[in-house]
Amino acid sequence: MKFWTHVAAIAWKDILSELRTREIITSVLVFAVLILVIFNFTFNADSSLMRQIAPGILWVAFVFSGVLALNRAFIPEKEEGCLDGLMCCPVEREAIYVGKALGSLFFMLLVEVVVLSVFALLFNIAAFQPEIIVVTLLATIGFVAVGTLFSAMAINTRAREMVLPILFLPIITPVIIAAVSAVTLVLDAKSWGDIFSWLVMLIAFDVIFTVVSFMVFPYIIEE
Amino acid sequence: MSSDAVSNITPLAVETRSLVKAFGNSKVLRGVDLCAPTGTTLAILGANGAGKTTLIKLLSGIMCPSSGQVIITGLELKDNARKVRSLLGLVAHQSYLYGNLTAWENLDFYARMYGVEKRETRISDMLKLVGLEVHRHSRFSTFSRGMQQRMALARALLHHPSILLLDEPETGLDQQGLGAIWDILRYEGANRTIIFASHSFERALSVCDNIAILGRGRIVYHEQACNLNLAGLQQKYAELTQVVKS
């Protein structure tokens, strides 16, 4: 029970701090929308071709803006030595991981709602279909689970802006492939059954990498 | 007075045995044997780079030693990390507080992390104690250095720690700020074991029961403050640090 109290306190602290400054949300949102706008102008395609390339464009926007957000996830903990303050507290290191991951998940989902709306508008695609929402949610969970771990690893390196994408993107590639493939099928009016295998892959990735990250995090954060 | 002599008199709040900390090939601490009896105040003096901050970080559990033991109230830190952390309060060089949160929100966050009972009352009491009650809804980033240090002290004392670790708590404070910090410690720190790293001989002699000098990664001197005067301590420090340098 105490574990979840600590998780909630850490997540709430991150959300409150970010909602007050909007440092991450604003920059990430502007970046993601810019990607969509640029691709929209670059590919002046007809609607059938657009349905084929749009899922890739959507996930490029999600992934690159997500990397930007995760790069910043542990910055507030470094300022004024707050990570050391957290390390002094009688809390499980895993609670720090889950709290930080939930905070990042909240921001990512918030950004994705806006990006999906802009995506629907610019590309004239029905983006808020239940299948797309489920795929996005599952992919984002995996993305954040791994990203939070790598963000913690990168925070003590000098070139963290470069370190995170280099470490993170190869690991997250299966999620991107599964999400893009599933969304492509959905836009081709395929049923739940057709995207089932991709959903299974996303769920498997989420479970495996969340458990592994949860177990590895205490060793990463200790020193 | 040797560590063994101290440990035979009173139960120990803090004890280290052959504590070693290395960063790569560089050994910062080379076998520190230290003890602080319960309810006493111990000053750790030492030149810049002597390893005071590293020692405080090892005692607080932020860092893990390369070898050796840290024993807090009879519990080895390595095996009882969570229990031991709940007994410790730390004031370090940095405040460990979030600039975007208010004074109240910062203390509320740490109160939740430490599982403080009657949270609101305790936070209110601490803010009154450090004289920041009127600033309870101000963001921490707007505070002056003195106010930040008082907030750091409030954070460290929030969960009624039995042991306080202070790493140069006087850095950057004016005379008024210094007075305020030690007034708070006299009031809230009574009956607690306090270990503080400092450069101030006068402060060490005026507030401490024991004084240790850290040099070249070892405790090179450990004596009761009542057996020392300022000139004697300064001479001893000069002798020992000169020996250590040579």
Short mmCIF file of C-alpha atoms in Angstrom, two decimals:
data_model
loop_
_atom_site.label_atom_id
_atom_site.label_comp_id
_atom_site.label_asym_id
_atom_site.label_seq_id
_atom_site.Cartn_x
_atom_site.Cartn_y
_atom_site.Cartn_z
CA MET A 1 0.00 0.00 0.00
CA LYS A 2 2.83 2.37 0.93
CA PHE A 3 4.39 1.57 -2.43
CA TRP A 4 1.42 3.09 -4.26
CA THR A 5 1.33 6.07 -1.90
CA HIS A 6 4.92 6.80 -2.88
CA VAL A 7 4.17 6.20 -6.58
CA ALA A 8 1.20 8.57 -6.43
CA ALA A 9 3.23 11.24 -4.62
CA ILE A 10 6.03 11.13 -7.22
CA ALA A 11 3.65 11.12 -10.20
CA TRP A 12 1.54 13.92 -8.71
CA LYS A 13 4.64 16.01 -7.98
CA ASP A 14 5.76 15.68 -11.62
CA ILE A 15 2.32 16.47 -13.02
CA LEU A 16 1.82 19.48 -10.71
CA SER A 17 5.27 20.84 -11.51
CA GLU A 18 4.79 20.44 -15.26
CA LEU A 19 1.25 21.84 -15.35
CA ARG A 20 2.60 24.91 -13.55
CA THR A 21 5.41 25.60 -16.01
CA ARG A 22 4.25 23.71 -19.14
CA GLU A 23 7.92 23.51 -20.18
CA ILE A 24 7.76 19.99 -21.60
CA ILE A 25 4.19 19.88 -22.87
CA THR A 26 4.46 23.10 -24.87
CA SER A 27 7.73 22.26 -26.60
CA VAL A 28 6.78 18.65 -27.28
CA LEU A 29 3.38 19.61 -28.62
CA VAL A 30 4.75 22.29 -30.93
CA PHE A 31 7.40 19.87 -32.19
CA ALA A 32 4.88 17.08 -32.86
CA VAL A 33 2.44 19.37 -34.66
CA LEU A 34 5.29 20.80 -36.74
CA ILE A 35 6.23 17.30 -37.89
CA LEU A 36 2.65 16.66 -39.00
CA VAL A 37 2.42 19.98 -40.81
CA ILE A 38 5.74 19.47 -42.63
CA PHE A 39 4.82 15.95 -43.75
CA ASN A 40 1.36 17.16 -44.78
CA PHE A 41 2.88 19.74 -47.10
CA THR A 42 5.65 17.42 -48.30
CA PHE A 43 3.36 14.55 -49.36
CA ASN A 44 0.66 16.18 -51.37
CA ALA A 45 -0.83 12.74 -51.97
CA ASP A 46 -4.30 11.48 -52.85
CA SER A 47 -6.41 9.98 -50.08
CA SER A 48 -5.61 6.30 -50.74
CA LEU A 49 -1.85 6.88 -50.75
CA MET A 50 -2.19 9.14 -47.73
CA ARG A 51 -3.91 6.35 -45.80
CA GLN A 52 -0.83 4.20 -46.44
CA ILE A 53 1.78 6.72 -45.34
CA ALA A 54 -0.20 8.52 -42.63
CA PRO A 55 0.39 5.90 -39.89
CA GLY A 56 4.15 6.24 -40.40
CA ILE A 57 3.90 10.03 -40.20
CA LEU A 58 1.79 9.79 -37.04
CA TRP A 59 4.32 7.54 -35.32
CA VAL A 60 7.28 9.65 -36.41
CA ALA A 61 5.54 12.54 -34.63
CA PHE A 62 4.82 10.42 -31.54
CA VAL A 63 8.28 8.88 -31.33
CA PHE A 64 10.38 12.00 -31.83
CA SER A 65 8.24 14.17 -29.59
CA GLY A 66 8.25 11.32 -27.04
CA VAL A 67 12.05 11.19 -27.07
CA LEU A 68 12.07 14.93 -26.47
CA ALA A 69 9.73 14.53 -23.48
CA LEU A 70 11.63 11.58 -21.99
CA ASN A 71 14.91 13.46 -22.32
CA ARG A 72 13.45 15.99 -19.88
CA ALA A 73 11.83 13.49 -17.51
CA PHE A 74 14.69 13.35 -15.00
CA ILE A 75 15.96 16.92 -15.44
CA PRO A 76 13.88 18.29 -12.51
CA GLU A 77 15.39 15.58 -10.31
CA LYS A 78 18.91 16.77 -11.12
CA GLU A 79 18.20 20.41 -10.32
CA GLU A 80 18.89 21.14 -6.63
CA GLY A 81 19.97 17.50 -6.24
CA CYS A 82 16.38 16.28 -5.87
CA LEU A 83 17.29 12.78 -7.06
CA ASP A 84 19.58 12.47 -4.02
CA GLY A 85 16.68 13.71 -1.91
CA LEU A 86 14.52 10.93 -3.32
CA MET A 87 17.31 8.41 -2.73
CA CYS A 88 17.42 9.42 0.93
CA CYS A 89 13.74 8.66 1.39
CA PRO A 90 12.73 5.27 2.79
CA VAL A 91 11.03 4.29 -0.46
CA GLU A 92 11.56 1.42 -2.83
CA ARG A 93 13.62 2.43 -5.86
CA GLU A 94 10.96 0.72 -7.96
CA ALA A 95 8.39 3.22 -6.66
CA ILE A 96 10.53 6.03 -8.09
CA TYR A 97 10.51 4.25 -11.45
CA VAL A 98 6.76 3.65 -11.49
CA GLY A 99 6.01 7.19 -10.30
CA LYS A 100 8.23 8.77 -12.94
CA ALA A 101 6.84 6.44 -15.64
CA LEU A 102 3.22 7.28 -14.73
CA GLY A 103 4.02 10.99 -14.85
CA SER A 104 5.59 10.59 -18.30
CA LEU A 105 2.68 8.42 -19.47
CA PHE A 106 0.23 11.13 -18.47
CA PHE A 107 2.10 13.78 -20.48
CA MET A 108 2.57 11.49 -23.47
CA LEU A 109 -1.13 10.62 -23.59
CA LEU A 110 -2.07 14.27 -23.22
CA VAL A 111 0.19 15.20 -26.14
CA GLU A 112 -1.08 12.26 -28.20
CA VAL A 113 -4.71 13.34 -27.82
CA VAL A 114 -3.85 16.76 -29.26
CA VAL A 115 -1.60 15.29 -31.96
CA LEU A 116 -4.28 12.80 -33.00
CA SER A 117 -6.77 15.65 -33.32
CA VAL A 118 -4.38 17.68 -35.49
CA PHE A 119 -3.55 14.53 -37.48
CA ALA A 120 -7.26 13.87 -38.15
CA LEU A 121 -7.74 17.45 -39.26
CA LEU A 122 -4.68 17.75 -41.51
CA PHE A 123 -4.86 14.31 -43.12
CA ASN A 124 -8.66 14.04 -43.17
CA ILE A 125 -8.54 10.68 -41.42
CA ALA A 126 -10.83 9.30 -38.71
CA ALA A 127 -8.12 9.02 -36.06
CA PHE A 128 -10.25 8.45 -32.98
CA GLN A 129 -11.28 4.89 -33.80
CA PRO A 130 -11.29 2.44 -30.86
CA GLU A 131 -8.63 0.27 -32.54
CA ILE A 132 -6.27 3.23 -33.03
CA ILE A 133 -6.84 4.36 -29.44
CA VAL A 134 -6.02 0.87 -28.09
CA VAL A 135 -2.92 0.53 -30.30
CA THR A 136 -1.72 4.01 -29.29
CA LEU A 137 -2.27 3.27 -25.60
CA LEU A 138 -0.41 -0.05 -25.72
CA ALA A 139 2.46 1.37 -27.75
CA THR A 140 2.77 4.38 -25.44
CA ILE A 141 2.94 2.15 -22.36
CA GLY A 142 5.86 0.21 -23.86
CA PHE A 143 7.47 3.42 -25.06
CA VAL A 144 7.30 5.03 -21.62
CA ALA A 145 8.31 1.84 -19.75
CA VAL A 146 11.60 1.59 -21.64
CA GLY A 147 12.05 5.34 -22.07
CA THR A 148 11.89 6.06 -18.34
CA LEU A 149 14.65 3.53 -17.70
CA PHE A 150 16.90 4.93 -20.43
CA SER A 151 16.13 8.48 -19.36
CA ALA A 152 17.42 7.62 -15.87
CA MET A 153 20.52 6.06 -17.44
CA ALA A 154 21.16 9.07 -19.65
CA ILE A 155 20.70 11.71 -16.95
CA ASN A 156 24.23 11.33 -15.59
CA THR A 157 25.88 11.40 -19.00
CA ARG A 158 27.18 14.60 -20.51
CA ALA A 159 25.61 14.13 -23.95
CA ARG A 160 22.26 12.90 -22.70
CA GLU A 161 20.33 14.43 -25.63
CA MET A 162 22.26 12.09 -27.94
CA VAL A 163 22.59 9.13 -25.60
CA LEU A 164 18.88 8.60 -25.07
CA PRO A 165 17.81 8.28 -28.74
CA ILE A 166 20.86 6.13 -29.58
CA LEU A 167 20.13 3.67 -26.78
CA PHE A 168 16.38 3.90 -26.88
CA LEU A 169 15.28 3.88 -30.52
CA PRO A 170 16.76 0.45 -31.44
CA ILE A 171 15.02 -1.14 -28.44
CA ILE A 172 11.69 0.51 -29.21
CA THR A 173 11.70 -0.41 -32.93
CA PRO A 174 9.38 -3.44 -32.49
CA VAL A 175 6.79 -1.14 -30.87
CA ILE A 176 7.00 1.32 -33.76
CA ILE A 177 6.68 -1.45 -36.36
CA ALA A 178 3.71 -3.03 -34.57
CA ALA A 179 1.94 0.29 -34.03
CA VAL A 180 2.43 1.51 -37.62
CA SER A 181 1.35 -1.84 -39.08
CA ALA A 182 -1.74 -2.02 -36.85
CA VAL A 183 -2.82 1.57 -37.61
CA THR A 184 -2.30 0.94 -41.37
CA LEU A 185 -4.63 -2.06 -41.16
CA VAL A 186 -7.22 -0.06 -39.21
CA LEU A 187 -7.18 2.71 -41.82
CA ASP A 188 -7.72 0.00 -44.47
CA ALA A 189 -10.97 -0.80 -42.60
CA LYS A 190 -9.67 -4.13 -41.29
CA SER A 191 -11.27 -5.71 -38.22
CA TRP A 192 -9.97 -6.34 -34.68
CA GLY A 193 -9.10 -9.89 -35.79
CA ASP A 194 -6.71 -8.58 -38.46
CA ILE A 195 -4.73 -6.46 -36.00
CA PHE A 196 -4.83 -9.08 -33.24
CA SER A 197 -1.28 -10.36 -33.84
CA TRP A 198 0.11 -6.82 -33.62
CA LEU A 199 -1.84 -6.21 -30.42
CA VAL A 200 -0.39 -9.42 -28.94
CA MET A 201 3.09 -8.22 -29.90
CA LEU A 202 2.50 -4.85 -28.24
CA ILE A 203 1.12 -6.47 -25.07
CA ALA A 204 4.05 -8.91 -24.93
CA PHE A 205 6.53 -6.03 -25.36
CA ASP A 206 4.77 -4.01 -22.65
CA VAL A 207 4.78 -6.87 -20.16
CA ILE A 208 8.37 -7.99 -20.78
CA PHE A 209 9.95 -4.55 -20.90
CA THR A 210 7.92 -3.13 -18.01
CA VAL A 211 8.96 -6.04 -15.80
CA VAL A 212 12.60 -5.87 -16.91
CA SER A 213 12.78 -2.08 -16.50
CA PHE A 214 11.10 -2.34 -13.08
CA MET A 215 13.72 -4.86 -11.96
CA VAL A 216 16.74 -3.11 -13.49
CA PHE A 217 15.90 0.45 -12.41
CA PRO A 218 17.18 0.17 -8.79
CA TYR A 219 20.63 -0.84 -10.07
CA ILE A 220 20.68 1.96 -12.64
CA ILE A 221 19.69 4.63 -10.16
CA GLU A 222 21.91 3.60 -7.23
CA GLU A 223 25.03 5.24 -8.62
CA MET B 1 39.85 9.69 22.34
CA SER B 2 39.77 6.59 20.16
CA SER B 3 36.67 5.13 18.50
CA ASP B 4 36.86 2.10 20.78
CA ALA B 5 36.93 4.28 23.87
CA VAL B 6 33.85 6.19 22.73
CA SER B 7 31.94 3.05 21.82
CA ASN B 8 32.47 1.58 25.31
CA ILE B 9 30.69 4.48 27.01
CA THR B 10 27.39 5.06 25.14
CA PRO B 11 25.41 3.16 22.52
CA LEU B 12 26.45 4.27 19.07
CA ALA B 13 24.07 6.05 16.73
CA VAL B 14 26.52 6.01 13.84
CA GLU B 15 29.52 3.80 13.26
CA THR B 16 31.68 3.16 10.23
CA ARG B 17 34.16 0.34 9.91
CA SER B 18 37.02 0.49 7.40
CA LEU B 19 34.90 2.54 5.04
CA VAL B 20 36.42 2.84 1.59
CA LYS B 21 35.05 4.77 -1.37
CA ALA B 22 36.77 4.85 -4.72
CA PHE B 23 35.76 6.60 -7.92
CA GLY B 24 37.54 4.66 -10.63
CA ASN B 25 41.17 4.50 -9.58
CA SER B 26 40.87 7.42 -7.19
CA LYS B 27 40.29 6.46 -3.55
CA VAL B 28 38.49 9.29 -1.75
CA LEU B 29 38.03 7.44 1.53
CA ARG B 30 40.70 4.92 2.52
CA GLY B 31 39.32 3.14 5.54
CA VAL B 32 37.32 5.49 7.75
CA ASP B 33 36.58 4.26 11.28
CA LEU B 34 34.21 6.68 12.91
CA CYS B 35 31.66 6.59 15.69
CA ALA B 36 29.09 8.98 17.09
CA PRO B 37 27.39 8.05 20.37
CA THR B 38 23.63 8.54 20.59
CA GLY B 39 22.53 12.08 21.36
CA THR B 40 25.92 13.66 20.74
CA THR B 41 27.10 16.13 18.12
CA LEU B 42 30.16 15.28 16.05
CA ALA B 43 31.94 17.77 13.80
CA ILE B 44 33.98 16.50 10.90
CA LEU B 45 36.63 18.99 9.89
CA GLY B 46 38.80 18.70 6.84
CA ALA B 47 40.25 20.58 3.92
CA ASN B 48 38.45 20.85 0.59
CA GLY B 49 38.62 17.48 -1.13
CA ALA B 50 39.29 15.62 2.11
CA GLY B 51 36.19 13.49 1.56
CA LYS B 52 33.69 15.09 3.97
CA THR B 53 30.85 15.22 1.47
CA THR B 54 31.56 11.69 0.27
CA LEU B 55 31.49 10.47 3.88
CA ILE B 56 28.15 12.22 4.55
CA LYS B 57 26.72 10.72 1.33
CA LEU B 58 27.85 7.26 2.39
CA LEU B 59 26.32 7.71 5.85
CA SER B 60 23.04 8.84 4.30
CA GLY B 61 22.88 5.90 1.90
CA ILE B 62 22.92 8.05 -1.24
CA MET B 63 26.20 6.38 -2.19
CA CYS B 64 27.29 2.81 -1.67
CA PRO B 65 30.75 2.21 -0.21
CA SER B 66 33.37 0.35 -2.23
CA SER B 67 34.05 -1.66 0.92
CA GLY B 68 33.52 -1.39 4.65
CA GLN B 69 30.41 -0.97 6.74
CA VAL B 70 28.05 1.81 7.78
CA ILE B 71 26.13 0.91 10.92
CA ILE B 72 23.29 3.15 12.08
CA THR B 73 21.78 2.45 15.51
CA GLY B 74 23.17 -1.06 15.29
CA LEU B 75 21.71 -1.75 11.85
CA GLU B 76 23.97 -2.21 8.89
CA LEU B 77 22.90 0.28 6.23
CA LYS B 78 23.41 -2.12 3.34
CA ASP B 79 20.98 -4.71 4.73
CA ASN B 80 18.45 -2.35 6.33
CA ALA B 81 18.50 0.54 3.88
CA ARG B 82 14.84 1.58 4.11
CA LYS B 83 14.64 1.33 7.90
CA VAL B 84 17.89 3.25 8.31
CA ARG B 85 16.89 5.98 5.84
CA SER B 86 13.78 6.70 7.89
CA LEU B 87 16.07 7.45 10.88
CA LEU B 88 18.21 9.96 8.99
CA GLY B 89 17.75 13.60 8.08
CA LEU B 90 20.19 15.17 5.65
CA VAL B 91 21.03 18.78 4.85
CA ALA B 92 23.46 18.77 1.94
CA HIS B 93 25.00 21.39 -0.33
CA GLN B 94 21.83 21.33 -2.40
CA SER B 95 18.35 21.74 -0.96
CA TYR B 96 16.76 18.65 -2.57
CA LEU B 97 13.63 20.76 -3.08
CA TYR B 98 11.71 21.42 -6.29
CA GLY B 99 11.82 24.96 -7.63
CA ASN B 100 8.42 24.80 -9.31
CA LEU B 101 6.62 23.66 -6.17
CA THR B 102 5.67 25.90 -3.25
CA ALA B 103 7.17 25.55 0.22
CA TRP B 104 4.07 23.70 1.39
CA GLU B 105 3.95 21.39 -1.64
CA ASN B 106 7.63 20.51 -1.25
CA LEU B 107 7.24 19.58 2.41
CA ASP B 108 3.98 17.77 1.68
CA PHE B 109 5.75 15.67 -0.96
CA TYR B 110 8.55 14.67 1.41
CA ALA B 111 6.07 14.08 4.25
CA ARG B 112 4.29 11.56 2.01
CA MET B 113 7.59 9.93 1.07
CA TYR B 114 8.57 9.55 4.73
CA GLY B 115 5.07 8.54 5.82
CA VAL B 116 4.79 11.41 8.32
CA GLU B 117 1.70 11.17 10.51
CA LYS B 118 -0.59 14.21 10.94
CA ARG B 119 1.07 15.65 7.88
CA GLU B 120 -0.61 19.03 7.74
CA THR B 121 0.06 19.86 11.38
CA ARG B 122 3.68 18.81 11.11
CA ILE B 123 4.27 20.81 7.92
CA SER B 124 2.65 23.86 9.45
CA ASP B 125 4.79 23.47 12.60
CA MET B 126 7.97 23.14 10.55
CA LEU B 127 7.19 26.19 8.43
CA LYS B 128 6.55 28.18 11.62
CA LEU B 129 9.79 26.88 13.13
CA VAL B 130 11.89 28.00 10.18
CA GLY B 131 10.01 31.29 9.92
CA LEU B 132 8.57 30.67 6.46
CA GLU B 133 4.90 30.27 7.24
CA VAL B 134 3.96 33.44 5.39
CA HIS B 135 5.78 32.06 2.33
CA ARG B 136 4.00 28.71 2.39
CA HIS B 137 2.39 29.33 -1.02
CA SER B 138 5.48 30.87 -2.63
CA ARG B 139 7.48 28.86 -5.11
CA PHE B 140 10.74 27.54 -3.77
CA SER B 141 12.66 28.99 -6.74
CA THR B 142 11.79 32.51 -5.52
CA PHE B 143 13.47 31.99 -2.13
CA SER B 144 16.77 33.59 -1.11
CA ARG B 145 19.76 31.39 -0.20
CA GLY B 146 19.01 31.74 3.52
CA MET B 147 15.34 30.85 3.06
CA GLN B 148 16.31 27.86 0.89
CA GLN B 149 18.67 26.60 3.58
CA ARG B 150 15.95 26.96 6.23
CA MET B 151 13.59 25.03 3.96
CA ALA B 152 16.24 22.33 3.55
CA LEU B 153 16.45 22.10 7.32
CA ALA B 154 12.66 21.87 7.60
CA ARG B 155 12.71 19.04 5.04
CA ALA B 156 15.43 17.22 6.95
CA LEU B 157 13.63 17.53 10.29
CA LEU B 158 10.13 16.83 8.98
CA HIS B 159 10.03 13.12 9.83
CA HIS B 160 11.58 13.42 13.32
CA PRO B 161 14.89 11.79 12.36
CA SER B 162 16.98 10.53 15.27
CA ILE B 163 20.18 11.31 13.37
CA LEU B 164 20.91 14.53 11.48
CA LEU B 165 23.63 14.72 8.86
CA LEU B 166 24.65 18.25 7.92
CA ASP B 167 27.09 18.87 5.11
CA GLU B 168 28.49 22.38 5.51
CA PRO B 169 25.06 23.81 6.37
CA GLU B 170 26.51 27.29 6.82
CA THR B 171 27.77 27.74 3.27
CA GLY B 172 26.57 30.99 1.72
CA LEU B 173 24.66 32.21 4.78
CA ASP B 174 25.01 35.63 6.39
CA GLN B 175 25.32 36.09 10.19
CA GLN B 176 21.53 36.31 10.60
CA GLY B 177 21.05 33.16 8.57
CA LEU B 178 23.70 31.32 10.55
CA GLY B 179 22.04 32.31 13.81
CA ALA B 180 18.65 31.17 12.58
CA ILE B 181 19.96 27.78 11.46
CA TRP B 182 21.64 27.03 14.78
CA ASP B 183 18.64 28.32 16.77
CA ILE B 184 16.45 25.87 14.88
CA LEU B 185 18.94 23.06 15.46
CA ARG B 186 19.15 23.85 19.17
CA TYR B 187 15.35 23.70 19.39
CA GLU B 188 14.60 20.74 17.08
CA GLY B 189 17.96 19.00 17.27
CA ALA B 190 17.92 18.43 21.02
CA ASN B 191 18.48 14.76 21.90
CA ARG B 192 19.31 13.94 18.31
CA THR B 193 22.65 12.69 17.11
CA ILE B 194 24.12 15.28 14.78
CA ILE B 195 27.06 14.82 12.46
CA PHE B 196 28.11 17.90 10.62
CA ALA B 197 30.87 18.53 8.16
CA SER B 198 32.32 22.01 8.47
CA HIS B 199 35.27 24.30 7.98
CA SER B 200 34.44 26.35 11.06
CA PHE B 201 36.58 25.51 14.12
CA GLU B 202 34.66 28.02 16.26
CA ARG B 203 31.32 26.44 15.40
CA ALA B 204 32.68 22.96 15.96
CA LEU B 205 33.93 23.88 19.42
CA SER B 206 30.77 25.74 20.40
CA VAL B 207 28.15 23.17 19.38
CA CYS B 208 29.89 19.78 19.28
CA ASP B 209 30.66 17.10 21.82
CA ASN B 210 33.27 15.44 19.62
CA ILE B 211 35.50 16.65 16.82
CA ALA B 212 37.09 14.53 14.13
CA ILE B 213 39.55 15.62 11.47
CA LEU B 214 39.40 13.91 8.09
CA GLY B 215 42.57 13.94 6.07
CA ARG B 216 43.60 12.05 3.00
CA GLY B 217 40.58 9.79 3.24
CA ARG B 218 41.06 8.78 6.90
CA ILE B 219 40.05 10.01 10.32
CA VAL B 220 43.39 11.33 11.52
CA TYR B 221 42.14 12.85 14.78
CA HIS B 222 39.16 12.28 17.07
CA GLU B 223 38.78 14.12 20.37
CA GLN B 224 36.13 15.37 22.78
CA ALA B 225 35.47 19.09 22.27
CA CYS B 226 35.70 19.77 26.03
CA ASN B 227 39.39 18.82 25.90
CA LEU B 228 40.12 21.37 23.18
CA ASN B 229 40.37 25.12 22.75
CA LEU B 230 40.39 27.09 19.52
CA ALA B 231 44.16 27.61 19.40
CA GLY B 232 44.84 23.98 20.24
CA LEU B 233 42.43 22.74 17.59
CA GLN B 234 43.85 25.07 14.95
CA GLN B 235 47.38 23.93 15.79
CA LYS B 236 46.40 20.28 15.69
CA TYR B 237 44.58 20.79 12.39
CA ALA B 238 47.58 22.55 10.88
CA GLU B 239 49.96 19.82 12.07
CA LEU B 240 47.79 16.99 10.82
CA THR B 241 46.88 18.51 7.48
CA GLN B 242 50.54 19.40 6.92
CA VAL B 243 51.53 15.80 7.69
CA VAL B 244 48.79 14.57 5.42
CA LYS B 245 49.89 16.91 2.59
CA SER B 246 53.51 15.88 2.90
#
